CSV table of N, CA and C in Angstrom, one decimal:
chain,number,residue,atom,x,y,z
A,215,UNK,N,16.2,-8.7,-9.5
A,215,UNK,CA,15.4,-7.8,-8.7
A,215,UNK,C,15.7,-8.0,-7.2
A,216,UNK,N,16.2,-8.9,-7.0
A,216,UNK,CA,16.2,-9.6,-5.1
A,216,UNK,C,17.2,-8.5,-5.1
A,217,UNK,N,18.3,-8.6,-6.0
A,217,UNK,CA,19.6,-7.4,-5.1
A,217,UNK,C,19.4,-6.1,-5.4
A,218,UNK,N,18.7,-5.6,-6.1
A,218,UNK,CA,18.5,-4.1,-6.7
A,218,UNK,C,17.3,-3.9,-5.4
A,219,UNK,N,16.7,-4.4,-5.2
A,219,UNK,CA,15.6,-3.7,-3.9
A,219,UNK,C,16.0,-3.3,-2.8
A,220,UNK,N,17.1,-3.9,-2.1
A,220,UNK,CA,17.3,-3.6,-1.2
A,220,UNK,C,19.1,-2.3,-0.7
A,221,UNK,N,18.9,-2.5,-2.0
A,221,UNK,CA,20.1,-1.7,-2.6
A,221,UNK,C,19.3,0.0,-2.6
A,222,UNK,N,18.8,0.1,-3.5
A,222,UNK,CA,18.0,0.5,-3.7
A,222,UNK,C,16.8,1.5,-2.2
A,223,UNK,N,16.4,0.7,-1.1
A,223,UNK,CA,16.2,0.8,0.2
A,223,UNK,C,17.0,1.6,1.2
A,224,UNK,N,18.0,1.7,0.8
A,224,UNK,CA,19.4,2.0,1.2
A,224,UNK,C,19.2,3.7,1.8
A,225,UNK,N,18.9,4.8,0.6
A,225,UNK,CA,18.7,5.6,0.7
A,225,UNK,C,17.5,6.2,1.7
A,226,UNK,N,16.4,5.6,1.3
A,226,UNK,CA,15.4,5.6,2.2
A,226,UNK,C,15.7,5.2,3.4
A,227,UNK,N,16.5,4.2,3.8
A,227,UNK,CA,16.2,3.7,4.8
A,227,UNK,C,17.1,5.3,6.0
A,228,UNK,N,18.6,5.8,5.3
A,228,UNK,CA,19.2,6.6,5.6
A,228,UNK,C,18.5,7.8,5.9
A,229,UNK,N,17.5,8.5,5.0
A,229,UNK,CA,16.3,9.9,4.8
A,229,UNK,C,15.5,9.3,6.4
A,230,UNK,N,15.5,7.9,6.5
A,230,UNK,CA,14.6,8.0,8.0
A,230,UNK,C,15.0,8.1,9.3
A,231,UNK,N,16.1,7.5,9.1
A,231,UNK,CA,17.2,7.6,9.9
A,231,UNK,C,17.3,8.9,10.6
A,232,UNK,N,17.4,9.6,9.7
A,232,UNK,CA,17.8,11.3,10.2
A,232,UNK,C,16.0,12.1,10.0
A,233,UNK,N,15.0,11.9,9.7
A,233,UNK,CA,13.9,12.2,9.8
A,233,UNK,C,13.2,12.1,10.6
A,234,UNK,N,13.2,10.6,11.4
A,234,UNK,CA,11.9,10.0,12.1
A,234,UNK,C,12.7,10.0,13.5
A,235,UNK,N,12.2,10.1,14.6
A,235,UNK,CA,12.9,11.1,16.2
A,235,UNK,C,12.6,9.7,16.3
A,236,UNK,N,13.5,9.1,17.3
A,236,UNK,CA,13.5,8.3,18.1
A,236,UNK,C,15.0,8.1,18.5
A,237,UNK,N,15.2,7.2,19.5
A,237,UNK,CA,16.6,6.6,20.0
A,237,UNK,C,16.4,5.0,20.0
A,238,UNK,N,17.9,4.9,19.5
A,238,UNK,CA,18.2,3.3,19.6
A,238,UNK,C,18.4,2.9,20.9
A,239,UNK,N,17.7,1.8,21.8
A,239,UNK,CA,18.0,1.5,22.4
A,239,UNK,C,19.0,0.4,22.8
A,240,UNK,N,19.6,-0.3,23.7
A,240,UNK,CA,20.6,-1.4,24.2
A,240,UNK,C,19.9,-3.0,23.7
A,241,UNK,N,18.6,-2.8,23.4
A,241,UNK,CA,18.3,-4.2,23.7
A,241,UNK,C,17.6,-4.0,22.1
A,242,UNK,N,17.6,-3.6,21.2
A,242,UNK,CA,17.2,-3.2,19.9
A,242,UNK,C,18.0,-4.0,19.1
A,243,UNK,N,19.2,-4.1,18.9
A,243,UNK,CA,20.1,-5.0,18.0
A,243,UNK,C,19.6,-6.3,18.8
A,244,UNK,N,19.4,-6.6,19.6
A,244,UNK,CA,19.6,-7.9,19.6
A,244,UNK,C,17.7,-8.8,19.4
A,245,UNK,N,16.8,-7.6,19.8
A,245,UNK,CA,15.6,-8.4,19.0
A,245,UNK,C,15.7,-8.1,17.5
A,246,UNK,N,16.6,-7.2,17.3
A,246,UNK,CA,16.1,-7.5,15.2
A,246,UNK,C,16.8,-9.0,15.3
A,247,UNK,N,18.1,-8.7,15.7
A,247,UNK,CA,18.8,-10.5,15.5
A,247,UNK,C,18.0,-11.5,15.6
A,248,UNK,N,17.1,-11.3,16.5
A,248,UNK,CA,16.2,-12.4,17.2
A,248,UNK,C,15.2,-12.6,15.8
A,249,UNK,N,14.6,-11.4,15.4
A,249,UNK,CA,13.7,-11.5,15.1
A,249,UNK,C,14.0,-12.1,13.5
A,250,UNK,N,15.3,-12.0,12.8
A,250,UNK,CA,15.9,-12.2,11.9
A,250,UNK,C,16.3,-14.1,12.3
A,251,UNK,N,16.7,-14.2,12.9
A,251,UNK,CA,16.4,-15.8,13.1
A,251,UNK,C,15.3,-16.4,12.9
A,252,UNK,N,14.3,-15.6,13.3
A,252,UNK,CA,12.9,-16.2,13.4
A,252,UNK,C,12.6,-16.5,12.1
A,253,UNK,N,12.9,-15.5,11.1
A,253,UNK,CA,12.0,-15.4,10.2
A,253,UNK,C,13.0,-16.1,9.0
A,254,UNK,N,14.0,-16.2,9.2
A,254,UNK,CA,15.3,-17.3,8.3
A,254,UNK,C,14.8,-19.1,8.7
A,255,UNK,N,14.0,-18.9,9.9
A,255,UNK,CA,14.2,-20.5,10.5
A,255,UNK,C,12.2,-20.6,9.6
A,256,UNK,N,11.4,-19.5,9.7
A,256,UNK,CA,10.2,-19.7,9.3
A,256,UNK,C,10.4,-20.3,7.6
A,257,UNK,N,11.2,-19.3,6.9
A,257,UNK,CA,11.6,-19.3,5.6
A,257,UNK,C,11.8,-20.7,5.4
A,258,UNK,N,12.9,-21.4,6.2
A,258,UNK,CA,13.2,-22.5,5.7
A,258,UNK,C,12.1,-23.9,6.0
A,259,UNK,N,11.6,-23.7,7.2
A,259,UNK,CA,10.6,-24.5,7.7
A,259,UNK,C,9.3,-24.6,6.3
A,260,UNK,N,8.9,-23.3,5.7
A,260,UNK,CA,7.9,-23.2,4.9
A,260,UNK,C,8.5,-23.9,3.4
A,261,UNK,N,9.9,-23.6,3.0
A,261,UNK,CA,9.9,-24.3,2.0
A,261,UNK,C,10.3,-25.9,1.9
A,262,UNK,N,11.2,-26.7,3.4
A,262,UNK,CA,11.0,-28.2,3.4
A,262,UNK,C,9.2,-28.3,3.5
A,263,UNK,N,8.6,-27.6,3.5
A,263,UNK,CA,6.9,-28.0,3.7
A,263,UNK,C,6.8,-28.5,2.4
A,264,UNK,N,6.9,-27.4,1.4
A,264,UNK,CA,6.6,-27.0,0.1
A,264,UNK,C,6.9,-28.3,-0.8
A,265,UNK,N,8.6,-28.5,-0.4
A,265,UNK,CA,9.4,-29.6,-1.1
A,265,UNK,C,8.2,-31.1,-0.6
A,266,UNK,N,8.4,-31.0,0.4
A,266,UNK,CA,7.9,-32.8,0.7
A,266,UNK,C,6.8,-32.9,-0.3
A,267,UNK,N,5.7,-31.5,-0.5
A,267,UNK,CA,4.7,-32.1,-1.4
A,267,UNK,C,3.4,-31.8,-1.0
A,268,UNK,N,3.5,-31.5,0.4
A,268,UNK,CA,2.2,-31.2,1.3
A,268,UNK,C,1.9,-29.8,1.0
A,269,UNK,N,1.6,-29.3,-0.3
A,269,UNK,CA,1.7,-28.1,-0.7
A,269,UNK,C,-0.3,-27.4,0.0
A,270,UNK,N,-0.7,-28.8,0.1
A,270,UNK,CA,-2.6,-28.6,0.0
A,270,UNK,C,-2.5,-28.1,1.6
A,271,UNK,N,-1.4,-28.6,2.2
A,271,UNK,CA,-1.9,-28.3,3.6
A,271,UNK,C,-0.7,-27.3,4.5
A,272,UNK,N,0.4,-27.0,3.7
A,272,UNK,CA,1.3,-26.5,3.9
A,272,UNK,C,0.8,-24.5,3.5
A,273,UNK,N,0.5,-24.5,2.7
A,273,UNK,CA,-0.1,-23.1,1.9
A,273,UNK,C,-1.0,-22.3,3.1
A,274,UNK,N,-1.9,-23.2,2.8
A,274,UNK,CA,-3.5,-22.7,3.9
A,274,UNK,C,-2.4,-22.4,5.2
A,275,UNK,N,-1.7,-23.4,6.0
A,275,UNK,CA,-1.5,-23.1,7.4
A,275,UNK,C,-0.5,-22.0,7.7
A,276,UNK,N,0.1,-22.1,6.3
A,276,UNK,CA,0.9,-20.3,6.2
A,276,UNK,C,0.6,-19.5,6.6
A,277,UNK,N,-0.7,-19.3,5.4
A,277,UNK,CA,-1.6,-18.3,5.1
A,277,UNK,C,-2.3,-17.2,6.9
A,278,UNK,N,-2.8,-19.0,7.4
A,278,UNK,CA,-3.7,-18.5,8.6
A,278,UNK,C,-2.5,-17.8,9.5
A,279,UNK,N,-1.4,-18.8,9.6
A,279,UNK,CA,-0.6,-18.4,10.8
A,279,UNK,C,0.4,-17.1,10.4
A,280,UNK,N,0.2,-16.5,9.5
A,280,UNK,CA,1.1,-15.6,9.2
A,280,UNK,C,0.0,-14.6,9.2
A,281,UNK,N,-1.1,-14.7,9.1
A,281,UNK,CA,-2.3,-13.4,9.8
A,281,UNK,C,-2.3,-13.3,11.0
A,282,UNK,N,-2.5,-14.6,11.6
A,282,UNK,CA,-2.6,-14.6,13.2
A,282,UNK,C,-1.7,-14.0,14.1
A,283,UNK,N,0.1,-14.3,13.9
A,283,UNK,CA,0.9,-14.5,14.7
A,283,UNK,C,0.9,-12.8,14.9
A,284,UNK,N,1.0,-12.0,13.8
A,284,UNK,CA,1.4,-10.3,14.3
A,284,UNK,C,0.2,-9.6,14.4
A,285,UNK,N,-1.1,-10.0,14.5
A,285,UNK,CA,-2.2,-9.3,14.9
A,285,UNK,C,-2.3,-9.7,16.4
A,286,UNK,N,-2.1,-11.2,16.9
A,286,UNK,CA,-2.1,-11.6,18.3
A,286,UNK,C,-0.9,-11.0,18.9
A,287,UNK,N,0.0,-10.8,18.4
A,287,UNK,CA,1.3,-10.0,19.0
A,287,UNK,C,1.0,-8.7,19.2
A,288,UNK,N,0.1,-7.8,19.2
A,288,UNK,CA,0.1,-6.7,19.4
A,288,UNK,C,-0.9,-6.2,20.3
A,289,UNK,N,-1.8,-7.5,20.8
A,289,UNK,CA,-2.7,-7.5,21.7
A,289,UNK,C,-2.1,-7.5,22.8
A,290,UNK,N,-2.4,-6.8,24.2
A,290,UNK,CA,-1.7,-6.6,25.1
A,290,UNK,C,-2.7,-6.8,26.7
């Protein structure tokens, strides 16, 4: 299922493409990059948590900071 979803995405993602008005701007490739680092480096941080064992305290601080970080991000 991991390869068929985003395969799958593909089309939709094209139908929005040519649907939804906007313009790409200059500085656009390079926060997805950014933001695609972020979230490869989160990924991996969360599962050496997982591994060591600290799963009782590793889960919960997920949990909170993965509510927190994009509701506080959009406060301005």
């Amino acid at each position: 299922m991991t390869v068929v979803s985003p395969l799958c995405a593909i089309p939709m993602i094209a139908a929005f493409l040519l649907l939804v008005p906007g313009r790409l701007g200059v500085s656009a490739p390079g926060w997805g990059a950014l933001a695609g680092i972020a979230g490869l480096f989160g990924i991996v941080l969360l599962y050496q948590g997982l591994a060591s064992g600290a799963m009782a305290v590793v889960a919960p601080v997920t949990a909170v900071t993965s509510a927190l970080v994009p509701s506080s991000a959009g406060w301005r």
